[in-house]
Amino acid sequence: MPATTDELLELHGRIRACTACPLHATRTQAVPGYGPVTARIMAVGEAPGETEDREGKPFVGAAGQLLTRLLQEVGLDRRDIYITNTLKCRPPGNRDPEQSEVDACSHFLDEQIAMLEPDVILVLGRHALGRLLPGGGTITRLHGQRVRRGTRVYVPLYHPAAALYNANLLETLQQDMLLVRRYLDEAEAEREVALKAQAQQAIPAEPPADQMALF
Ligand code: URA
């Protein structure tokens, strides 16, 4: 069963208080994640940037604004999505995450995924891909594909920051978002079929004709 808002907020509190890796010393604040515990879609980026570190929310800078627009273009509202990062604290100067930092932070993302049990996880960029689908292939090969691992469904996508100044990547990201929309619609249709089948099973079968006489 998905967790409650209180349970998610308790996790956010632990993330804000975390001192497990050296990034706690250089951050303004940790950025746990943002969105409802009931979200069916989760998006995972790399790490907070300067604006996120200042505001305490993920994807609120230029890349975040592009993400919001890309979601809107396919009829998705970012307020319905739980957004977080591989690292919860900003690496100084926005340098790449170090493996030791990813390892120290890893259990928080695992807990978030377990709490939300999302229908789909959007994997934004190569760092999130390395963390969530290690050894699965590069972002160039996997972007836009639906990848099933265990009970989870992932869709790797180029990181919106990479598309900010690259028109070709932006177009690819827009095409991939249309695929995300299609996957979600298909999942919804499958859910409806399953619910109808369940409802049918719940209707008691009609008794045989000879028993009918007893009524
Ligand atoms: N880039 C990320 O990966 N995450 C953010 O929160 C912002 C920019």
Short mmCIF file of C-alpha atoms and ligand atoms in Angstrom, two decimals:
data_model
loop_
_atom_site.label_atom_id
_atom_site.label_comp_id
_atom_site.label_asym_id
_atom_site.label_seq_id
_atom_site.Cartn_x
_atom_site.Cartn_y
_atom_site.Cartn_z
CA MET A 1 0.00 0.00 0.00
CA PRO A 2 1.37 3.49 -0.84
CA ALA A 3 2.56 5.50 2.16
CA THR A 4 0.81 8.45 3.78
CA THR A 5 1.72 12.13 3.45
CA ASP A 6 2.98 12.08 7.05
CA GLU A 7 5.32 9.18 6.29
CA LEU A 8 6.67 10.98 3.21
CA LEU A 9 7.17 14.20 5.18
CA GLU A 10 9.01 12.26 7.88
CA LEU A 11 11.38 10.97 5.18
CA HIS A 12 11.82 14.52 3.87
CA GLY A 13 12.77 15.55 7.41
CA ARG A 14 15.43 12.86 7.58
CA ILE A 15 16.82 13.95 4.20
CA ARG A 16 17.00 17.59 5.36
CA ALA A 17 18.93 16.53 8.45
CA CYS A 18 21.30 14.17 6.62
CA THR A 19 25.05 14.60 7.12
CA ALA A 20 26.12 11.28 5.57
CA CYS A 21 28.33 12.76 2.85
CA PRO A 22 30.45 15.92 2.56
CA LEU A 23 27.81 17.71 0.46
CA HIS A 24 25.94 18.62 3.64
CA ALA A 25 28.74 21.06 4.47
CA THR A 26 28.44 23.05 1.22
CA ARG A 27 24.67 22.96 0.66
CA THR A 28 22.32 25.79 1.61
CA GLN A 29 19.67 23.15 2.23
CA ALA A 30 18.85 19.63 1.10
CA VAL A 31 16.18 19.18 -1.58
CA PRO A 32 14.21 16.03 -0.69
CA GLY A 33 11.55 16.03 -3.41
CA TYR A 34 8.22 17.61 -4.17
CA GLY A 35 4.78 16.31 -5.07
CA PRO A 36 1.90 14.31 -3.68
CA VAL A 37 2.46 10.90 -2.08
CA THR A 38 -0.40 9.70 -4.32
CA ALA A 39 1.48 10.62 -7.54
CA ARG A 40 1.37 7.83 -10.13
CA ILE A 41 4.34 9.34 -11.97
CA MET A 42 7.73 10.01 -10.45
CA ALA A 43 10.55 11.94 -12.13
CA VAL A 44 14.17 11.55 -11.01
CA GLY A 45 16.90 13.98 -12.04
CA GLU A 46 20.57 14.33 -11.20
CA ALA A 47 21.02 16.73 -8.28
CA PRO A 48 19.81 20.15 -7.15
CA GLY A 49 21.34 23.13 -8.93
CA GLU A 50 21.84 26.62 -7.59
CA THR A 51 18.16 27.66 -7.65
CA GLU A 52 17.00 24.37 -6.14
CA ASP A 53 19.62 24.63 -3.38
CA ARG A 54 18.33 28.12 -2.58
CA GLU A 55 14.61 27.32 -2.75
CA GLY A 56 14.63 23.77 -1.37
CA LYS A 57 12.52 22.41 -4.25
CA PRO A 58 13.61 20.27 -7.21
CA PHE A 59 13.57 21.47 -10.81
CA VAL A 60 12.64 25.10 -10.21
CA GLY A 61 15.43 26.65 -12.33
CA ALA A 62 15.67 26.87 -16.13
CA ALA A 63 15.74 23.07 -16.65
CA GLY A 64 12.73 22.77 -14.34
CA GLN A 65 10.77 25.33 -16.31
CA LEU A 66 11.46 23.39 -19.48
CA LEU A 67 10.38 20.16 -17.74
CA THR A 68 7.11 21.83 -16.71
CA ARG A 69 6.50 22.94 -20.32
CA LEU A 70 7.34 19.52 -21.78
CA LEU A 71 4.90 17.85 -19.40
CA GLN A 72 2.21 20.42 -20.18
CA GLU A 73 2.62 19.82 -23.91
CA VAL A 74 1.43 16.25 -23.42
CA GLY A 75 -1.36 17.18 -21.02
CA LEU A 76 0.49 16.41 -17.76
CA ASP A 77 0.48 18.77 -14.80
CA ARG A 78 3.69 18.75 -12.78
CA ARG A 79 1.63 19.20 -9.61
CA ASP A 80 0.46 15.60 -10.11
CA ILE A 81 4.04 14.29 -10.34
CA TYR A 82 6.50 13.53 -7.56
CA ILE A 83 9.85 15.03 -8.58
CA THR A 84 13.16 14.27 -6.94
CA ASN A 85 16.85 13.70 -7.68
CA THR A 86 19.53 11.05 -7.41
CA LEU A 87 21.42 13.32 -4.99
CA LYS A 88 19.46 15.42 -2.52
CA CYS A 89 22.22 18.03 -2.05
CA ARG A 90 23.88 20.30 -4.59
CA PRO A 91 27.42 19.38 -5.63
CA PRO A 92 29.56 22.54 -5.51
CA GLY A 93 29.55 24.37 -8.84
CA ASN A 94 27.07 21.79 -10.20
CA ARG A 95 29.87 19.28 -10.79
CA ASP A 96 28.93 15.67 -11.55
CA PRO A 97 27.92 13.52 -8.56
CA GLU A 98 30.68 11.32 -7.16
CA GLN A 99 30.01 7.62 -6.71
CA SER A 100 30.51 7.86 -2.93
CA GLU A 101 27.84 10.59 -2.78
CA VAL A 102 25.42 8.52 -4.88
CA ASP A 103 26.03 5.53 -2.60
CA ALA A 104 25.46 7.57 0.58
CA CYS A 105 22.21 9.04 -0.79
CA SER A 106 20.92 5.92 -2.53
CA HIS A 107 18.66 4.58 0.24
CA PHE A 108 16.61 7.79 0.25
CA LEU A 109 15.57 7.34 -3.38
CA ASP A 110 14.82 3.67 -2.73
CA GLU A 111 12.58 4.70 0.17
CA GLN A 112 10.80 7.30 -1.96
CA ILE A 113 10.09 4.77 -4.70
CA ALA A 114 8.88 2.18 -2.17
CA MET A 115 6.60 4.74 -0.53
CA LEU A 116 4.97 5.99 -3.72
CA GLU A 117 4.90 2.77 -5.73
CA PRO A 118 4.60 4.89 -8.90
CA ASP A 119 3.19 3.44 -12.15
CA VAL A 120 6.09 4.93 -14.07
CA ILE A 121 9.43 6.52 -13.22
CA LEU A 122 10.81 9.12 -15.65
CA VAL A 123 14.59 8.76 -15.53
CA LEU A 124 16.04 12.17 -16.42
CA GLY A 125 19.57 11.99 -17.78
CA ARG A 126 22.55 9.70 -17.49
CA HIS A 127 23.18 10.05 -13.76
CA ALA A 128 19.65 9.00 -12.84
CA LEU A 129 19.93 6.23 -15.44
CA GLY A 130 23.18 4.93 -13.91
CA ARG A 131 21.57 4.93 -10.50
CA LEU A 132 18.20 3.36 -11.42
CA LEU A 133 19.05 1.10 -14.35
CA PRO A 134 22.74 0.30 -13.93
CA GLY A 135 24.25 -1.65 -16.80
CA GLY A 136 21.05 -1.31 -18.82
CA GLY A 137 22.50 0.79 -21.64
CA THR A 138 23.16 4.42 -22.41
CA ILE A 139 20.63 7.22 -22.51
CA THR A 140 21.28 7.53 -26.26
CA ARG A 141 20.11 3.96 -26.74
CA LEU A 142 17.31 3.80 -24.15
CA HIS A 143 15.64 7.22 -24.31
CA GLY A 144 11.91 7.02 -24.89
CA GLN A 145 11.75 3.27 -24.25
CA ARG A 146 9.64 1.62 -21.58
CA VAL A 147 11.98 -0.47 -19.44
CA ARG A 148 10.50 -2.98 -17.00
CA ARG A 149 12.62 -4.08 -14.02
CA GLY A 150 10.86 -6.25 -11.50
CA THR A 151 7.56 -4.57 -10.67
CA ARG A 152 8.74 -1.14 -11.80
CA VAL A 153 8.37 0.63 -15.14
CA TYR A 154 10.97 3.23 -16.14
CA VAL A 155 11.21 5.58 -19.11
CA PRO A 156 14.71 7.01 -19.60
CA LEU A 157 14.70 10.52 -21.09
CA TYR A 158 17.35 13.08 -21.94
CA HIS A 159 17.86 15.55 -19.11
CA PRO A 160 15.91 18.78 -19.80
CA ALA A 161 19.07 20.81 -19.08
CA ALA A 162 20.72 19.15 -22.08
CA ALA A 163 17.84 20.29 -24.29
CA LEU A 164 17.92 23.91 -23.14
CA TYR A 165 20.37 24.97 -25.83
CA ASN A 166 20.09 22.06 -28.27
CA ALA A 167 17.11 22.18 -30.64
CA ASN A 168 17.62 18.59 -31.84
CA LEU A 169 17.61 17.21 -28.31
CA LEU A 170 14.57 19.31 -27.49
CA GLU A 171 12.69 17.78 -30.39
CA THR A 172 13.73 14.28 -29.29
CA LEU A 173 12.56 15.02 -25.77
CA GLN A 174 9.21 16.27 -27.08
CA GLN A 175 8.78 13.08 -29.14
CA ASP A 176 9.71 10.97 -26.11
CA MET A 177 7.17 12.81 -23.96
CA LEU A 178 4.50 11.83 -26.49
CA LEU A 179 5.59 8.22 -25.96
CA VAL A 180 5.33 8.70 -22.18
CA ARG A 181 1.78 9.94 -22.72
CA ARG A 182 1.01 6.86 -24.83
CA TYR A 183 2.45 4.48 -22.19
CA LEU A 184 0.34 6.16 -19.51
CA ASP A 185 -2.82 5.93 -21.63
CA GLU A 186 -2.12 2.25 -22.32
CA ALA A 187 -1.53 1.57 -18.61
CA GLU A 188 -4.83 3.31 -17.80
CA ALA A 189 -6.71 1.27 -20.42
CA GLU A 190 -5.16 -1.96 -19.02
CA ARG A 191 -6.19 -0.95 -15.52
CA GLU A 192 -9.78 -0.40 -16.66
CA VAL A 193 -9.92 -3.81 -18.36
CA ALA A 194 -8.53 -5.46 -15.19
CA LEU A 195 -11.06 -3.64 -13.00
CA LYS A 196 -13.95 -4.73 -15.28
CA ALA A 197 -12.73 -8.33 -15.15
CA GLN A 198 -12.57 -8.14 -11.34
CA ALA A 199 -16.09 -6.73 -11.19
CA GLN A 200 -17.38 -9.53 -13.46
CA GLN A 201 -15.81 -12.15 -11.19
CA ALA A 202 -17.50 -10.58 -8.19
CA ILE A 203 -20.98 -11.19 -9.70
CA PRO A 204 -22.15 -14.63 -8.46
CA ALA A 205 -22.77 -17.13 -11.27
CA GLU A 206 -26.42 -18.01 -11.92
CA PRO A 207 -27.36 -21.30 -10.17
CA PRO A 208 -28.00 -24.34 -12.44
CA ALA A 209 -31.61 -24.75 -13.73
CA ASP A 210 -32.49 -27.64 -11.34
CA GLN A 211 -31.49 -25.52 -8.34
CA MET A 212 -33.52 -22.67 -9.73
CA ALA A 213 -36.64 -24.71 -9.04
CA LEU A 214 -35.85 -24.54 -5.34
CA PHE A 215 -36.21 -20.77 -5.28
N1 URA B 1 18.76 19.46 -12.53
C1 URA B 1 18.48 18.34 -11.84
O1 URA B 1 18.90 17.25 -12.18
N2 URA B 1 17.70 18.44 -10.79
C2 URA B 1 17.19 19.59 -10.39
O2 URA B 1 16.47 19.59 -9.40
C3 URA B 1 17.49 20.73 -11.15
C4 URA B 1 18.27 20.65 -12.21
#
